[in-house]
Short mmCIF file of C-alpha atoms and ligand atoms in Angstrom, two decimals:
data_model
loop_
_atom_site.label_atom_id
_atom_site.label_comp_id
_atom_site.label_asym_id
_atom_site.label_seq_id
_atom_site.Cartn_x
_atom_site.Cartn_y
_atom_site.Cartn_z
CA MET A 1 -11.22 21.18 50.32
CA PRO A 2 -8.85 23.55 48.56
CA THR A 3 -9.92 26.93 49.96
CA ASP A 4 -6.86 28.79 51.21
CA ASP A 5 -4.66 30.22 48.38
CA SER A 6 -6.35 28.34 45.50
CA PRO A 7 -6.66 30.59 42.62
CA ARG A 8 -10.12 29.16 41.45
CA ALA A 9 -13.40 28.53 43.20
CA VAL A 10 -14.87 25.06 42.47
CA PRO A 11 -18.60 24.63 41.87
CA PHE A 12 -20.13 21.82 43.91
CA ALA A 13 -16.90 21.29 45.88
CA VAL A 14 -16.44 18.46 48.25
CA ASP A 15 -16.91 20.31 51.61
CA SER A 16 -17.54 17.41 53.84
CA THR A 17 -15.26 14.59 53.01
CA ASP A 18 -17.95 11.78 53.14
CA ARG A 19 -20.56 13.66 51.34
CA ILE A 20 -20.26 14.11 47.49
CA PRO A 21 -22.57 16.63 45.76
CA ALA A 22 -24.77 14.96 43.23
CA GLU A 23 -24.39 17.83 40.80
CA ARG A 24 -20.73 16.95 40.21
CA TYR A 25 -21.93 13.93 38.10
CA HIS A 26 -24.11 15.85 35.62
CA ASP A 27 -23.30 19.63 35.53
CA GLN A 28 -22.09 20.73 32.20
CA ALA A 29 -20.00 23.55 33.78
CA PHE A 30 -18.22 21.00 36.17
CA PHE A 31 -17.59 18.72 33.13
CA ASP A 32 -16.07 21.73 31.25
CA LEU A 33 -13.83 22.70 34.10
CA GLU A 34 -12.53 19.14 34.09
CA ALA A 35 -11.64 19.28 30.51
CA GLU A 36 -9.81 22.51 31.07
CA HIS A 37 -7.99 21.87 34.23
CA LEU A 38 -7.82 18.21 34.79
CA TRP A 39 -7.50 16.22 31.58
CA SER A 40 -4.99 18.96 30.21
CA SER A 41 -2.62 18.07 32.95
CA VAL A 42 -2.84 14.32 33.87
CA TRP A 43 -1.24 11.29 32.61
CA GLN A 44 -3.43 9.17 30.32
CA MET A 45 -3.21 5.59 29.35
CA ALA A 46 -3.06 5.78 25.61
CA CYS A 47 -2.37 2.18 24.37
CA ARG A 48 -0.85 -1.11 25.32
CA LEU A 49 2.67 -1.32 23.64
CA GLN A 50 1.50 -4.79 22.29
CA GLU A 51 -0.51 -2.67 19.87
CA ILE A 52 2.64 -0.88 18.30
CA PRO A 53 5.36 -3.68 18.42
CA ASN A 54 7.19 -2.61 14.84
CA ALA A 55 8.45 0.56 13.33
CA GLY A 56 5.58 2.69 12.15
CA ASP A 57 2.94 0.91 14.11
CA PHE A 58 0.65 3.64 15.43
CA VAL A 59 -2.37 4.27 17.66
CA GLU A 60 -4.65 7.21 17.75
CA TYR A 61 -5.51 8.13 21.27
CA THR A 62 -8.49 10.35 21.61
CA ASN A 63 -10.11 12.05 24.61
CA LEU A 64 -12.48 15.04 24.88
CA GLY A 65 -11.75 15.91 21.09
CA LYS A 66 -7.97 15.85 21.66
CA SER A 67 -6.23 13.44 19.25
CA VAL A 68 -2.74 12.22 19.73
CA ILE A 69 -0.69 9.81 17.62
CA VAL A 70 1.52 7.21 19.48
CA VAL A 71 3.99 5.71 17.19
CA ARG A 72 7.13 3.38 17.30
CA ASP A 73 10.06 4.69 15.29
CA THR A 74 12.83 2.75 13.66
CA ASN A 75 14.88 2.90 16.80
CA GLY A 76 12.25 1.15 18.68
CA ASP A 77 11.41 4.24 20.68
CA VAL A 78 7.85 5.37 21.17
CA ASN A 79 6.97 8.83 20.14
CA ALA A 80 3.68 11.04 20.58
CA PHE A 81 2.43 13.74 18.27
CA HIS A 82 -0.70 16.01 18.38
CA ASN A 83 -2.66 14.65 15.33
CA ALA A 84 -2.71 17.57 12.94
CA CYS A 85 -0.92 18.23 9.69
CA ARG A 86 1.06 21.39 10.00
CA HIS A 87 -0.61 22.74 6.76
CA ARG A 88 -4.28 23.10 7.40
CA GLY A 89 -4.80 20.63 10.25
CA VAL A 90 -5.92 17.53 8.81
CA GLN A 91 -5.62 14.44 11.11
CA LEU A 92 -2.77 12.31 9.93
CA ALA A 93 -3.67 9.12 11.70
CA VAL A 94 -6.96 7.33 12.65
CA ASP A 95 -7.51 4.41 14.74
CA ARG A 96 -4.60 1.98 14.59
CA GLY A 97 -2.28 1.01 11.74
CA CYS A 98 1.31 0.99 10.36
CA ALA A 99 2.77 3.89 8.74
CA LYS A 100 6.21 2.34 7.88
CA ASN A 101 7.36 5.09 5.55
CA GLY A 102 5.93 7.70 7.89
CA PHE A 103 2.70 9.79 7.65
CA VAL A 104 1.21 11.18 4.47
CA CYS A 105 -1.56 13.88 4.75
CA PRO A 106 -4.30 12.72 2.45
CA PHE A 107 -5.38 16.34 1.70
CA HIS A 108 -2.22 17.96 -0.09
CA GLY A 109 0.31 15.23 0.43
CA TRP A 110 2.62 16.87 3.07
CA CYS A 111 4.82 14.01 4.53
CA TYR A 112 6.28 13.42 8.09
CA GLY A 113 8.83 10.91 9.50
CA LEU A 114 8.16 8.63 12.50
CA ASP A 115 10.20 11.26 14.45
CA GLY A 116 7.55 13.92 13.45
CA ALA A 117 9.86 15.72 11.14
CA ASN A 118 8.25 17.31 8.11
CA THR A 119 9.91 15.66 5.05
CA PHE A 120 7.76 16.87 2.23
CA VAL A 121 5.93 19.93 1.13
CA TYR A 122 4.07 19.80 -2.11
CA SER A 123 4.86 22.76 -4.54
CA PRO A 124 6.65 24.97 -1.77
CA ASP A 125 7.21 27.76 -4.14
CA HIS A 126 3.54 28.83 -3.62
CA PHE A 127 4.08 29.75 0.20
CA ARG A 128 5.78 32.67 1.74
CA ASP A 129 9.02 31.77 3.37
CA GLU A 130 7.68 32.55 6.77
CA ASN A 131 5.25 29.81 6.28
CA LEU A 132 7.67 27.26 5.66
CA VAL A 133 10.16 27.63 8.59
CA PRO A 134 11.51 24.02 8.92
CA ASP A 135 10.94 23.63 12.60
CA GLU A 136 7.46 24.80 12.54
CA LEU A 137 6.45 22.36 9.92
CA ASN A 138 7.53 19.37 12.21
CA LEU A 139 4.71 17.69 14.11
CA ARG A 140 3.97 19.22 17.61
CA PRO A 141 5.32 16.42 20.16
CA CYS A 142 3.20 15.39 23.06
CA ARG A 143 4.84 14.07 26.26
CA VAL A 144 4.88 10.13 26.30
CA GLU A 145 6.27 7.87 28.81
CA LEU A 146 6.09 4.12 29.06
CA TRP A 147 5.18 2.02 32.08
CA GLY A 148 3.70 -1.49 32.86
CA GLY A 149 3.49 -2.50 29.13
CA SER A 150 1.73 0.81 28.24
CA ALA A 151 2.22 4.19 26.70
CA PHE A 152 0.79 7.13 28.66
CA ILE A 153 0.50 10.60 27.27
CA ASN A 154 0.25 14.03 28.94
CA HIS A 155 -0.74 17.35 27.42
CA ASP A 156 0.95 19.25 30.31
CA ASP A 157 4.85 19.63 29.67
CA ASP A 158 5.48 20.62 33.11
CA ALA A 159 3.54 17.75 34.66
CA PRO A 160 5.60 15.38 37.28
CA PRO A 161 7.10 12.21 35.68
CA LEU A 162 4.53 9.38 35.05
CA ARG A 163 5.92 7.00 37.60
CA ASP A 164 6.03 9.39 40.50
CA SER A 165 2.29 10.38 39.38
CA LEU A 166 1.26 6.66 39.64
CA GLY A 167 2.18 6.60 43.41
CA PRO A 168 1.85 3.29 45.26
CA PHE A 169 0.07 1.75 42.20
CA ALA A 170 3.41 1.41 40.35
CA PRO A 171 5.54 -0.69 42.48
CA ALA A 172 2.51 -3.12 43.33
CA MET A 173 1.74 -3.60 39.85
CA GLU A 174 5.40 -4.07 38.76
CA ALA A 175 5.45 -6.92 41.39
CA PHE A 176 2.69 -8.50 39.31
CA ASN A 177 4.81 -8.14 36.11
CA VAL A 178 1.92 -6.30 34.28
CA GLU A 179 4.55 -5.48 31.74
CA ASP A 180 4.71 -9.26 30.64
CA MET A 181 0.86 -9.46 30.27
CA GLN A 182 -0.68 -9.85 26.82
CA ILE A 183 -4.24 -9.09 25.79
CA GLU A 184 -6.55 -12.14 25.53
CA TRP A 185 -9.66 -9.98 24.80
CA TRP A 186 -10.54 -6.27 24.65
CA GLU A 187 -14.10 -4.90 24.67
CA SER A 188 -15.81 -1.56 25.26
CA ALA A 189 -19.14 -0.08 26.23
CA VAL A 190 -20.61 3.54 26.04
CA LEU A 191 -22.35 4.13 29.33
CA PRO A 192 -25.13 6.68 29.90
CA VAL A 193 -23.20 7.83 33.08
CA ASN A 194 -20.67 10.36 34.22
CA TRP A 195 -16.94 9.19 33.97
CA ARG A 196 -16.30 9.58 37.71
CA LEU A 197 -19.51 7.80 38.74
CA VAL A 198 -18.30 4.75 36.62
CA LEU A 199 -14.84 5.08 38.46
CA SER A 200 -16.84 4.96 41.66
CA ALA A 201 -18.35 1.78 41.00
CA PHE A 202 -14.90 -0.01 41.04
CA LEU A 203 -13.41 2.17 43.87
CA GLU A 204 -14.91 0.00 46.69
CA GLY A 205 -15.75 -3.72 47.32
CA TYR A 206 -18.78 -2.74 49.50
CA HIS A 207 -21.12 -3.41 46.45
CA VAL A 208 -19.83 -7.16 45.86
CA CYS A 209 -21.95 -9.01 48.34
CA THR A 210 -25.09 -7.31 46.79
CA THR A 211 -24.23 -6.83 43.17
CA HIS A 212 -22.20 -9.93 42.64
CA PRO A 213 -23.50 -12.44 45.18
CA GLU A 214 -22.12 -15.35 43.19
CA LEU A 215 -18.73 -14.52 44.42
CA ILE A 216 -19.51 -15.15 47.97
CA PRO A 217 -19.00 -18.69 49.11
CA PRO A 218 -22.36 -20.16 50.58
CA GLY A 219 -20.84 -20.53 54.15
CA THR A 220 -19.34 -17.09 54.20
CA ARG A 221 -22.37 -15.05 53.23
CA ASP A 222 -23.22 -13.68 56.75
CA LYS A 223 -19.55 -12.33 57.02
CA ASP A 224 -18.27 -9.00 56.07
CA THR A 225 -16.20 -10.45 53.54
CA TYR A 226 -15.45 -7.58 51.27
CA ALA A 227 -15.88 -4.57 53.31
CA PRO A 228 -12.44 -3.25 54.34
CA SER A 229 -9.09 -3.82 52.86
CA ARG A 230 -7.35 -5.78 55.63
CA PRO A 231 -3.69 -5.67 55.59
CA GLY A 232 -2.10 -9.00 56.08
CA VAL A 233 -5.13 -10.97 55.31
CA ASP A 234 -4.69 -13.13 52.14
CA TYR A 235 -7.42 -13.72 49.89
CA ALA A 236 -7.97 -17.36 50.94
CA SER A 237 -8.35 -16.40 54.58
CA ARG A 238 -11.22 -13.89 53.63
CA TYR A 239 -13.33 -16.73 52.38
CA ALA A 240 -12.45 -19.45 54.85
CA GLY A 241 -15.88 -19.66 56.65
CA SER A 242 -15.18 -22.77 58.29
CA ASP A 243 -13.01 -24.56 60.84
CA ASP A 244 -12.53 -27.45 58.44
CA SER A 245 -9.42 -27.19 56.18
CA GLN A 246 -10.99 -28.77 53.11
CA THR A 247 -14.11 -26.53 53.27
CA GLN A 248 -11.82 -23.49 53.52
CA VAL A 249 -9.98 -24.62 50.35
CA ASP A 250 -13.27 -25.51 48.68
CA ASN A 251 -14.75 -22.12 49.61
CA PHE A 252 -11.66 -20.49 48.17
CA LEU A 253 -11.92 -22.34 44.84
CA TYR A 254 -15.57 -21.59 44.66
CA TYR A 255 -14.55 -17.78 44.81
CA ILE A 256 -11.85 -17.79 42.32
CA LYS A 257 -13.68 -20.10 39.84
CA ASN A 258 -16.62 -17.73 39.92
CA LEU A 259 -14.28 -14.51 39.64
CA GLY A 260 -12.71 -16.17 36.67
CA GLU A 261 -15.72 -17.15 34.94
CA GLY A 262 -17.55 -13.86 35.88
CA MET A 263 -14.73 -11.54 34.60
CA GLY A 264 -13.88 -13.94 31.57
CA GLY A 265 -10.43 -13.88 32.80
CA MET A 266 -8.74 -12.10 35.64
CA VAL A 267 -8.06 -15.48 37.39
CA HIS A 268 -6.96 -17.44 34.09
CA ALA A 269 -8.54 -20.88 33.52
CA ARG A 270 -4.97 -22.20 33.57
CA GLU A 271 -4.52 -20.72 37.02
CA ILE A 272 -7.69 -22.31 38.31
CA ALA A 273 -6.51 -25.68 37.01
CA VAL A 274 -3.36 -25.42 38.78
CA ALA A 275 -5.44 -24.78 42.02
CA GLU A 276 -7.70 -27.69 41.27
CA SER A 277 -4.56 -29.88 41.04
CA ILE A 278 -3.64 -29.21 44.76
CA ARG A 279 -7.20 -29.10 46.07
CA HIS A 280 -6.83 -32.16 48.05
CA MET A 281 -3.45 -31.50 49.53
CA ASP A 282 -2.77 -32.34 53.15
CA LEU A 283 -3.59 -29.28 55.36
CA PRO A 284 -3.45 -30.59 59.06
CA GLU A 285 -3.76 -27.27 60.64
CA PRO A 286 -7.23 -25.64 60.29
CA ALA A 287 -6.02 -22.48 61.81
CA THR A 288 -3.50 -21.85 59.05
CA ALA A 289 -5.08 -23.84 56.26
CA SER A 290 -6.10 -20.95 54.02
CA ARG A 291 -2.57 -19.24 54.27
CA ASP A 292 -1.02 -22.57 53.72
CA PHE A 293 -3.00 -23.33 50.72
CA THR A 294 -2.12 -19.89 49.22
CA ALA A 295 1.48 -20.59 49.77
CA ALA A 296 1.21 -24.08 48.14
CA LEU A 297 -0.62 -22.43 45.11
CA TYR A 298 2.08 -19.83 44.66
CA VAL A 299 4.78 -22.64 44.65
CA ALA A 300 2.57 -24.90 42.19
CA LEU A 301 1.97 -21.79 39.96
CA ALA A 302 5.63 -20.93 39.66
CA GLU A 303 6.45 -24.54 38.87
CA TRP A 304 3.71 -24.53 36.09
CA GLY A 305 5.14 -21.28 34.78
CA ARG A 306 8.67 -22.76 34.63
CA GLU A 307 7.45 -25.99 32.78
CA SER A 308 5.33 -24.18 30.27
CA GLY A 309 7.81 -21.34 29.67
CA THR A 310 5.26 -18.81 30.94
CA PRO A 311 6.53 -15.77 32.69
CA MET A 312 5.16 -15.68 36.35
CA PRO A 313 5.57 -12.90 39.03
CA ASP A 314 7.94 -13.54 41.90
CA PHE A 315 5.37 -14.64 44.35
CA ASP A 316 7.84 -15.03 47.21
CA ALA A 317 8.84 -11.50 46.67
CA MET A 318 5.26 -10.27 46.71
CA ALA A 319 4.47 -12.12 49.76
CA ALA A 320 7.62 -10.67 51.50
CA GLN A 321 6.43 -7.30 50.45
CA GLY A 322 2.78 -7.68 51.59
CA ILE A 323 1.56 -7.04 48.11
CA GLN A 324 -1.77 -8.87 47.52
CA SER A 325 -4.27 -9.63 44.86
CA GLY A 326 -6.96 -6.88 44.40
CA VAL A 327 -8.32 -4.02 42.53
CA TYR A 328 -5.72 -1.24 42.13
CA TYR A 329 -6.33 2.34 40.67
CA ALA A 330 -4.26 4.88 38.91
CA PHE A 331 -5.74 8.41 38.88
CA PRO A 332 -7.51 9.64 36.86
CA HIS A 333 -8.77 6.80 34.67
CA TYR A 334 -7.02 3.45 34.67
CA PHE A 335 -7.39 0.21 36.77
CA LEU A 336 -5.48 -3.04 37.11
CA LEU A 337 -6.97 -5.95 38.82
CA PRO A 338 -4.35 -8.56 39.28
CA VAL A 339 -4.99 -11.89 41.03
CA TYR A 340 -2.04 -14.24 40.31
CA ALA A 341 -0.23 -13.88 37.05
CA SER A 342 -3.29 -12.59 35.19
CA ALA A 343 -5.52 -9.37 35.38
CA SER A 344 -8.22 -7.43 34.13
CA ALA A 345 -7.81 -3.73 33.24
CA TYR A 346 -10.26 -0.94 32.94
CA ARG A 347 -9.97 2.44 31.29
CA VAL A 348 -12.74 5.27 31.58
CA ARG A 349 -12.90 8.17 29.23
CA PRO A 350 -15.53 10.99 29.40
CA ILE A 351 -17.69 11.60 26.28
CA GLY A 352 -20.13 14.19 27.99
CA PRO A 353 -21.25 14.98 31.43
CA GLU A 354 -23.42 11.86 31.38
CA GLU A 355 -21.82 9.63 28.85
CA THR A 356 -18.54 7.50 29.24
CA LEU A 357 -16.58 5.14 27.20
CA PHE A 358 -15.65 2.18 29.32
CA GLU A 359 -13.14 -0.43 28.32
CA ILE A 360 -12.03 -3.84 29.71
CA TRP A 361 -8.94 -5.79 28.81
CA SER A 362 -8.20 -9.34 29.86
CA LEU A 363 -4.57 -9.81 30.35
CA ALA A 364 -2.51 -12.83 30.98
CA PRO A 365 1.17 -13.93 30.41
CA PHE A 366 1.95 -16.42 27.66
CA ALA A 367 4.91 -18.45 26.56
CA PRO A 368 6.86 -17.36 23.68
CA GLY A 369 4.95 -18.25 20.62
CA GLU A 370 1.73 -18.74 22.31
CA GLN A 371 0.49 -15.09 22.52
CA PRO A 372 -2.93 -14.74 21.05
CA PRO A 373 -3.22 -12.37 18.17
CA THR A 374 -3.72 -8.56 19.14
CA PRO A 375 -7.39 -7.63 18.95
CA GLY A 376 -8.28 -4.40 17.19
CA THR A 377 -9.88 -1.44 18.81
CA PRO A 378 -13.24 -2.73 19.97
CA THR A 379 -16.58 -1.44 18.61
CA PRO A 380 -18.73 -0.60 21.70
CA MET A 381 -21.20 -3.43 22.80
CA ALA A 382 -24.55 -2.85 24.18
CA LEU A 383 -24.81 -2.77 27.94
CA ASP A 384 -26.80 -6.09 27.96
CA ASP A 385 -24.77 -7.89 25.11
CA GLU A 386 -24.72 -11.54 26.20
CA ARG A 387 -21.15 -11.65 25.21
CA TRP A 388 -20.37 -9.66 28.32
CA PRO A 389 -19.03 -11.89 31.25
CA TRP A 390 -21.54 -11.67 33.92
CA ILE A 391 -19.70 -9.58 36.45
CA PRO A 392 -19.53 -6.50 34.08
CA LEU A 393 -23.32 -7.11 33.11
CA GLN A 394 -24.23 -6.73 36.84
CA ASP A 395 -22.04 -3.49 37.25
CA PHE A 396 -23.71 -2.15 34.09
CA SER A 397 -27.11 -2.83 35.33
CA ASN A 398 -26.64 -0.54 38.29
CA LEU A 399 -24.83 2.35 36.76
CA PRO A 400 -27.42 4.16 34.65
CA ARG A 401 -29.95 3.60 37.36
CA GLN A 402 -27.55 5.60 39.62
CA GLN A 403 -27.12 8.30 37.21
CA LYS A 404 -30.85 8.77 36.85
CA GLY A 405 -31.12 8.67 40.67
CA LEU A 406 -28.55 11.52 41.14
CA HIS A 407 -31.16 13.79 39.52
CA ALA A 408 -33.90 13.08 41.90
CA LYS A 409 -35.37 15.94 43.87
CA GLY A 410 -33.94 16.11 47.28
CA PHE A 411 -30.97 13.97 46.59
CA GLU A 412 -28.25 16.25 47.36
CA TYR A 413 -25.14 14.05 48.11
CA MET A 414 -23.82 10.59 48.10
CA ARG A 415 -23.03 9.68 51.76
CA LEU A 416 -20.13 7.43 51.89
CA ALA A 417 -18.88 4.87 54.50
CA GLU A 418 -15.57 6.56 55.50
CA SER A 419 -13.78 3.28 56.12
CA VAL A 420 -14.67 1.44 52.94
CA GLU A 421 -15.67 3.98 50.44
CA GLY A 422 -12.97 6.50 51.22
CA THR A 423 -11.14 6.17 47.73
CA ILE A 424 -14.18 7.72 46.20
CA SER A 425 -13.79 10.84 48.47
CA ASN A 426 -10.09 10.86 47.91
CA VAL A 427 -10.46 10.69 44.05
CA GLU A 428 -13.16 13.48 44.17
CA ARG A 429 -11.22 15.85 46.25
CA LEU A 430 -7.99 15.27 44.21
CA VAL A 431 -10.17 16.44 41.17
CA ASP A 432 -11.27 19.56 43.22
CA GLY A 433 -7.46 20.27 43.68
CA TYR A 434 -6.97 20.19 39.87
CA LEU A 435 -10.04 22.42 39.36
CA ALA A 436 -9.05 24.88 42.00
CA GLY A 437 -5.48 25.33 40.64
CA VAL A 438 -3.78 23.76 43.50
CA ASP A 439 0.07 23.77 42.90
CA SER A 440 1.45 20.70 41.13
CA GLN A 441 3.52 19.58 43.80
CA ARG A 442 0.69 19.35 46.34
CA LEU A 443 -1.30 17.68 43.75
CA LEU A 444 1.51 15.02 43.41
CA ASP A 445 1.74 14.51 47.03
CA GLY A 446 -1.97 14.20 47.40
CA ALA A 447 -2.02 11.57 44.48
CA GLN A 448 0.14 9.32 46.62
CA HIS A 449 -3.02 8.74 48.83
CA VAL A 450 -5.34 8.37 45.82
CA SER A 451 -3.66 5.79 43.47
CA GLY A 452 -3.03 2.33 44.80
CA LYS A 453 -5.37 -0.31 46.30
CA ILE A 454 -9.19 0.71 46.22
CA GLY A 455 -11.50 0.60 49.40
CA SER A 456 -9.10 2.73 51.44
CA PRO A 457 -10.13 5.01 54.03
CA ILE A 458 -10.77 8.71 53.56
CA ALA A 459 -7.19 10.29 53.53
CA ASP A 460 -5.87 13.87 54.23
CA LEU A 461 -4.67 15.02 50.85
CA GLY A 462 -2.79 17.97 52.33
CA PHE A 463 -4.91 20.58 50.80
FE1 LIG B 1 -2.13 18.48 5.19
FE2 LIG B 1 -2.73 20.24 3.33
S1 LIG B 1 -3.70 19.75 5.41
S2 LIG B 1 -1.14 18.59 3.41
#
């Protein structure tokens, strides 16, 4: 907890690392402090670059009333500007579109190039010279950096570079080639839930056995399959549940098929078909059957990728580096969940202390010419809409109940399992660091223990 030389006191601070005060998830003053001291200083995933492939293509990214235009210019570069005409503040861009010839303000017709430069003022003779100083008429730039097939913006000109801020998340996701992934579908929902409570549902795997029992192969139900993140234990081995090689493989296929179906992607149907094609391969050593099957699946997927022209990650390099499938988090509001060459992605944006916009993308690589059309910005769907795959439906069914439960008399704090729910604590204490005004270098150092694979133990953030 930041107490020593921190300039600001934090209400409902995390004093005990495994106990998170309930008020943090509904208190208006806490929410306002986050808007002022956290969201003003962090990198925010603004759009996938796939949304702005050509000169003039733009996306309006909004969060907590702040609107930023992210636009591709004629050099192919991506620029970002605060979305306000320099005359009287009208927003120049809404949602997504193409401003091939630049932005024209709909109010009095002032114009701006894709580089933000003001190119036209209607009837300038009506203005005092002091109000038409050229530099002051250009759009105010916002920091933008590109990573992993996405553009990220930051309202803080002094914040550390994006990739440094992403910590261990970045190299792991680069190994999965997230930059090459394309959007297969993209949907959203408005949850009556605090934004960090939404995060917390995806920061641990402890809930999987109860919330998503369909993911657990029948023979492994009594095992602590999902609890800790176990270094060196591959996906298949975690679901072995038998001394018989074929049963181990069958259990693993049961898992990835249900995961793919339940997420509407994440493990792509094409990847499951490749796994099915080697289902009955010869695996004479039961002790290593799961590992051997995984290795064979990597080879088969790489071969399928070569034959189909679909870009695949370098599975050998990943294995050598110990990079595994899983749920990966980038502070404060972005997730990637890669399994093989495909992934799901989440983005979380606060609306109010107890309301959050939650988005899911399903991402996959495609051969040239086979990319699906880029979907438009989704209209939020109801939490029980039948179009949701069943895993998000199951998560949505818990979250509003948890938000209500946090208001119950006598419920003072969430008690965390320190070995498997530690990421929740790490996130909450990094938030406290921002609210307390801890210096940016220590926040950056702390972030290295927060972003990365979820389900980690409680960490010492250094403040
Ligand atoms: Fe934009 Fe007047 S507000 S031209």
